[in-house]
Amino acid sequence: MLLHAIDAPADAVSGADATTVVLLHGMMGSSESWWRVIPRLTARGYRVLALDLPGHGLSPRDPDLTIEQAAASVVETVQKLASRHPVAAIGHSYGASVLAAAAGELRPEVAVYVDASLRLVGGHDRARLAAQYDDDRHARSSAESLRASRPYYSDTDAAVEARAASRFDPATMASVSCGADHVWLPDAGSIVVRADPSTWVSDADAERFERHGIDVRSISGAAHTVWYSHFDEFLASVPELFG
């Protein structure tokens, strides 16, 4: 399955010389969720591919999707669009899990996992979970409601996330959580950026990552989508990409 992508060229760097950075959003987000991050990367000479994951944004839907199929779609899309370029990648929350599942084939030079425990709990009831996601989708489809519940959102943040929620397909995402449990452990040298405190990455998770040689970097007071609440701190937490 080929995925929809925002393909942003590097500033003042020829396509043959630009390193590609892949961005994978969280659940109920979209490629537009990275709207503030993309120009910071292109200004540093990176080409950026921000993908809509299956069932999100303008990408295809699949009511039988698995996490493995989502990862394969990411690999297929990146290889089609940027097969000649080395790849760095950032994944947030659910997108971080997809990145972890895809990393073996994607082989990013720099892999950044944002506020994700890299665990997927399976065994859910498909119809019940789809109904829950549908309720969540409707609740997030109003920019005004998002601004009220997330005061750190700018008007553009709220508009982007409301549009993403309106395009989200509950059946596709529910299918991912109906199979087996999954736990991923990225390669040593990978980076985990987490909010501190985080409801997603516990201290035990952080210790598990660090024991395996993964660099855990915390941003105090950040929200789950850390670059929305603490943009400058997020950029500073990954100098490998943002300087």
CSV table of C-alpha atoms in Angstrom, one decimal:
chain,number,residue,atom,x,y,z
A,1,MET,CA,0.0,0.0,0.0
A,2,LEU,CA,1.5,3.3,-1.0
A,3,LEU,CA,0.8,6.1,1.4
A,4,HIS,CA,0.1,9.8,0.9
A,5,ALA,CA,3.1,12.0,1.7
A,6,ILE,CA,4.1,15.6,2.1
A,7,ASP,CA,7.3,15.7,0.1
A,8,ALA,CA,9.2,18.8,1.1
A,9,PRO,CA,12.5,19.5,-0.7
A,10,ALA,CA,15.6,20.7,1.1
A,11,ASP,CA,16.4,24.4,0.9
A,12,ALA,CA,19.4,25.2,-1.3
A,13,VAL,CA,20.5,21.6,-1.6
A,14,SER,CA,20.2,19.5,-4.7
A,15,GLY,CA,18.0,16.4,-4.6
A,16,ALA,CA,21.0,14.1,-5.2
A,17,ASP,CA,22.8,15.5,-2.1
A,18,ALA,CA,19.8,15.8,0.3
A,19,THR,CA,19.4,13.3,3.1
A,20,THR,CA,15.7,12.3,3.6
A,21,VAL,CA,14.0,12.5,6.9
A,22,VAL,CA,10.8,10.5,7.4
A,23,LEU,CA,8.1,11.7,9.8
A,24,LEU,CA,5.4,9.4,11.2
A,25,HIS,CA,2.6,11.0,13.1
A,26,GLY,CA,0.7,9.6,16.1
A,27,MET,CA,-2.8,8.1,16.1
A,28,MET,CA,-5.5,10.4,14.8
A,29,GLY,CA,-2.9,12.8,13.5
A,30,SER,CA,-1.6,13.3,10.0
A,31,SER,CA,1.4,14.3,8.0
A,32,GLU,CA,0.2,17.9,8.7
A,33,SER,CA,0.9,17.4,12.4
A,34,TRP,CA,4.6,18.2,11.6
A,35,TRP,CA,3.8,21.5,9.9
A,36,ARG,CA,6.2,23.5,12.2
A,37,VAL,CA,8.9,20.8,12.2
A,38,ILE,CA,9.2,20.3,8.4
A,39,PRO,CA,10.6,23.8,7.6
A,40,ARG,CA,13.2,23.5,10.4
A,41,LEU,CA,14.5,20.3,8.7
A,42,THR,CA,14.4,21.6,5.1
A,43,ALA,CA,16.3,24.7,6.3
A,44,ARG,CA,19.1,22.4,7.5
A,45,GLY,CA,19.3,20.7,4.1
A,46,TYR,CA,17.1,17.7,4.6
A,47,ARG,CA,14.4,16.5,2.2
A,48,VAL,CA,11.3,15.6,4.3
A,49,LEU,CA,8.8,12.9,3.7
A,50,ALA,CA,5.9,13.2,6.2
A,51,LEU,CA,3.6,10.3,5.7
A,52,ASP,CA,-0.1,9.8,6.4
A,53,LEU,CA,-0.3,6.3,8.0
A,54,PRO,CA,-3.0,3.9,6.8
A,55,GLY,CA,-6.4,5.1,7.8
A,56,HIS,CA,-5.2,8.6,8.5
A,57,GLY,CA,-5.1,11.8,6.4
A,58,LEU,CA,-5.3,11.1,2.7
A,59,SER,CA,-3.8,7.5,2.8
A,60,PRO,CA,-5.9,4.4,2.0
A,61,ARG,CA,-8.1,2.7,4.6
A,62,ASP,CA,-7.8,-1.0,5.5
A,63,PRO,CA,-10.2,-2.6,8.0
A,64,ASP,CA,-7.9,-5.6,8.2
A,65,LEU,CA,-4.7,-3.7,8.9
A,66,THR,CA,-1.9,-5.1,11.1
A,67,ILE,CA,1.0,-3.2,12.5
A,68,GLU,CA,3.3,-5.3,10.2
A,69,GLN,CA,1.3,-4.1,7.2
A,70,ALA,CA,1.4,-0.5,8.3
A,71,ALA,CA,5.2,-0.8,8.6
A,72,ALA,CA,5.5,-2.5,5.2
A,73,SER,CA,3.5,0.4,3.7
A,74,VAL,CA,5.9,2.9,5.2
A,75,VAL,CA,8.9,1.0,3.8
A,76,GLU,CA,7.3,0.6,0.4
A,77,THR,CA,6.4,4.3,0.2
A,78,VAL,CA,9.9,5.5,1.3
A,79,GLN,CA,11.7,3.2,-1.0
A,80,LYS,CA,9.6,4.4,-4.0
A,81,LEU,CA,10.0,8.1,-3.2
A,82,ALA,CA,13.6,8.1,-1.8
A,83,SER,CA,15.3,4.9,-2.7
A,84,ARG,CA,18.7,6.5,-3.3
A,85,HIS,CA,18.9,8.5,-0.1
A,86,PRO,CA,19.9,7.5,3.4
A,87,VAL,CA,17.0,8.0,5.8
A,88,ALA,CA,16.6,9.5,9.3
A,89,ALA,CA,13.2,9.0,10.9
A,90,ILE,CA,11.1,10.4,13.7
A,91,GLY,CA,8.0,8.6,14.9
A,92,HIS,CA,5.5,9.8,17.5
A,93,SER,CA,3.4,7.5,19.7
A,94,TYR,CA,1.6,5.1,17.4
A,95,GLY,CA,3.9,6.3,14.6
A,96,ALA,CA,6.9,5.4,16.7
A,97,SER,CA,5.6,1.8,17.0
A,98,VAL,CA,5.2,1.7,13.2
A,99,LEU,CA,8.8,3.0,12.9
A,100,ALA,CA,10.0,0.4,15.3
A,101,ALA,CA,8.4,-2.3,13.2
A,102,ALA,CA,9.8,-0.8,10.0
A,103,ALA,CA,13.3,0.1,11.2
A,104,GLY,CA,14.9,-3.3,10.2
A,105,GLU,CA,14.1,-2.6,6.5
A,106,LEU,CA,14.1,1.2,6.6
A,107,ARG,CA,17.5,1.3,8.4
A,108,PRO,CA,17.4,5.0,9.4
A,109,GLU,CA,20.8,6.5,10.2
A,110,VAL,CA,19.1,8.3,13.1
A,111,ALA,CA,15.9,6.9,14.7
A,112,VAL,CA,13.9,9.0,17.1
A,113,TYR,CA,10.9,7.6,19.0
A,114,VAL,CA,8.8,10.4,20.6
A,115,ASP,CA,6.8,9.6,23.8
A,116,ALA,CA,6.1,6.0,23.0
A,117,SER,CA,6.6,2.9,25.2
A,118,LEU,CA,6.9,0.8,22.0
A,119,ARG,CA,4.3,-1.6,23.3
A,120,LEU,CA,1.0,-2.5,21.5
A,121,VAL,CA,-1.6,-4.2,23.5
A,122,GLY,CA,-3.7,-6.5,21.3
A,123,GLY,CA,-6.8,-8.7,21.9
A,124,HIS,CA,-9.3,-5.8,21.8
A,125,ASP,CA,-12.9,-6.2,20.7
A,126,ARG,CA,-13.0,-4.8,17.2
A,127,ALA,CA,-16.5,-3.3,17.2
A,128,ARG,CA,-16.1,-1.8,20.7
A,129,LEU,CA,-12.8,-0.2,20.0
A,130,ALA,CA,-13.9,1.2,16.6
A,131,ALA,CA,-16.9,2.8,18.3
A,132,GLN,CA,-14.6,4.3,21.0
A,133,TYR,CA,-12.3,5.7,18.3
A,134,ASP,CA,-15.3,7.1,16.4
A,135,ASP,CA,-16.4,8.9,19.6
A,136,ASP,CA,-12.8,10.2,20.0
A,137,ARG,CA,-12.7,11.3,16.4
A,138,HIS,CA,-15.9,13.4,16.7
A,139,ALA,CA,-14.7,15.0,20.0
A,140,ARG,CA,-11.4,16.0,18.3
A,141,SER,CA,-13.0,17.3,15.0
A,142,SER,CA,-13.7,20.7,16.4
A,143,ALA,CA,-10.8,23.2,16.4
A,144,GLU,CA,-12.5,25.2,19.1
A,145,SER,CA,-12.8,22.2,21.4
A,146,LEU,CA,-9.2,21.3,20.9
A,147,ARG,CA,-8.0,24.8,21.7
A,148,ALA,CA,-10.1,24.7,24.9
A,149,SER,CA,-8.7,21.4,26.0
A,150,ARG,CA,-5.1,22.1,24.9
A,151,PRO,CA,-4.3,25.7,25.5
A,152,TYR,CA,-0.8,25.3,24.2
A,153,TYR,CA,-2.2,24.7,20.7
A,154,SER,CA,-1.9,27.5,18.3
A,155,ASP,CA,-4.8,28.2,15.9
A,156,THR,CA,-3.0,26.3,13.2
A,157,ASP,CA,-2.3,23.4,15.5
A,158,ALA,CA,-5.9,23.1,16.3
A,159,ALA,CA,-7.1,23.4,12.7
A,160,VAL,CA,-4.5,20.8,11.6
A,161,GLU,CA,-5.5,18.3,14.3
A,162,ALA,CA,-9.2,18.8,13.8
A,163,ARG,CA,-8.8,18.1,10.1
A,164,ALA,CA,-6.8,15.0,10.9
A,165,ALA,CA,-9.5,13.7,13.2
A,166,SER,CA,-12.2,14.3,10.6
A,167,ARG,CA,-10.2,12.1,8.2
A,168,PHE,CA,-9.4,9.4,10.6
A,169,ASP,CA,-10.8,5.9,10.0
A,170,PRO,CA,-11.7,4.1,13.2
A,171,ALA,CA,-12.1,0.7,11.6
A,172,THR,CA,-8.5,0.8,10.2
A,173,MET,CA,-7.0,1.7,13.5
A,174,ALA,CA,-9.1,-0.7,15.6
A,175,SER,CA,-7.9,-3.6,13.4
A,176,VAL,CA,-4.3,-3.0,14.5
A,177,SER,CA,-5.2,-3.6,18.1
A,178,CYS,CA,-7.2,-6.8,17.6
A,179,GLY,CA,-4.2,-9.2,17.1
A,180,ALA,CA,-1.3,-10.2,19.3
A,181,ASP,CA,0.6,-8.0,21.7
A,182,HIS,CA,3.8,-6.5,20.4
A,183,VAL,CA,6.9,-5.1,22.2
A,184,TRP,CA,9.7,-3.5,20.3
A,185,LEU,CA,13.2,-2.7,21.5
A,186,PRO,CA,15.1,-0.4,19.0
A,187,ASP,CA,18.7,-0.8,18.2
A,188,ALA,CA,21.3,0.6,20.6
A,189,GLY,CA,22.0,4.2,19.7
A,190,SER,CA,18.4,5.0,18.9
A,191,ILE,CA,16.8,8.0,20.7
A,192,VAL,CA,13.7,8.2,22.8
A,193,VAL,CA,12.3,11.6,23.5
A,194,ARG,CA,9.6,11.6,26.2
A,195,ALA,CA,7.5,14.1,28.2
A,196,ASP,CA,8.5,14.2,31.9
A,197,PRO,CA,6.3,13.1,33.5
A,198,SER,CA,4.9,10.9,30.8
A,199,THR,CA,1.7,8.8,30.9
A,200,TRP,CA,3.1,6.8,27.9
A,201,VAL,CA,6.8,6.2,28.8
A,202,SER,CA,7.1,5.1,32.4
A,203,ASP,CA,10.4,5.2,34.4
A,204,ALA,CA,10.5,1.4,34.0
A,205,ASP,CA,10.2,1.8,30.2
A,206,ALA,CA,13.0,4.4,30.2
A,207,GLU,CA,15.2,2.1,32.3
A,208,ARG,CA,14.5,-0.8,29.8
A,209,PHE,CA,15.6,1.4,26.9
A,210,GLU,CA,18.7,2.7,28.6
A,211,ARG,CA,19.8,-0.8,29.5
A,212,HIS,CA,19.8,-1.6,25.8
A,213,GLY,CA,21.9,1.4,24.9
A,214,ILE,CA,19.0,3.7,23.8
A,215,ASP,CA,19.4,7.3,24.7
A,216,VAL,CA,16.4,8.6,26.6
A,217,ARG,CA,15.9,12.3,26.6
A,218,SER,CA,13.2,13.9,28.7
A,219,ILE,CA,11.4,17.3,28.3
A,220,SER,CA,10.0,18.5,31.6
A,221,GLY,CA,6.4,19.6,31.5
A,222,ALA,CA,5.8,18.6,27.9
A,223,ALA,CA,2.5,17.3,26.6
A,224,HIS,CA,2.3,14.0,24.8
A,225,THR,CA,2.8,15.7,21.4
A,226,VAL,CA,5.9,17.4,22.7
A,227,TRP,CA,6.6,19.7,19.8
A,228,TYR,CA,3.2,21.3,20.1
A,229,SER,CA,3.7,22.3,23.8
A,230,HIS,CA,7.5,22.6,23.9
A,231,PHE,CA,8.7,23.3,20.3
A,232,ASP,CA,12.1,24.8,21.0
A,233,GLU,CA,12.9,22.2,23.7
A,234,PHE,CA,11.9,19.4,21.3
A,235,LEU,CA,14.3,20.7,18.6
A,236,ALA,CA,17.0,21.1,21.2
A,237,SER,CA,16.5,17.5,22.3
A,238,VAL,CA,17.6,16.1,18.9
A,239,PRO,CA,20.7,18.1,17.9
A,240,GLU,CA,21.6,15.3,15.5
A,241,LEU,CA,18.9,16.6,13.2
A,242,PHE,CA,18.1,20.2,14.3
A,243,GLY,CA,21.6,21.4,15.3
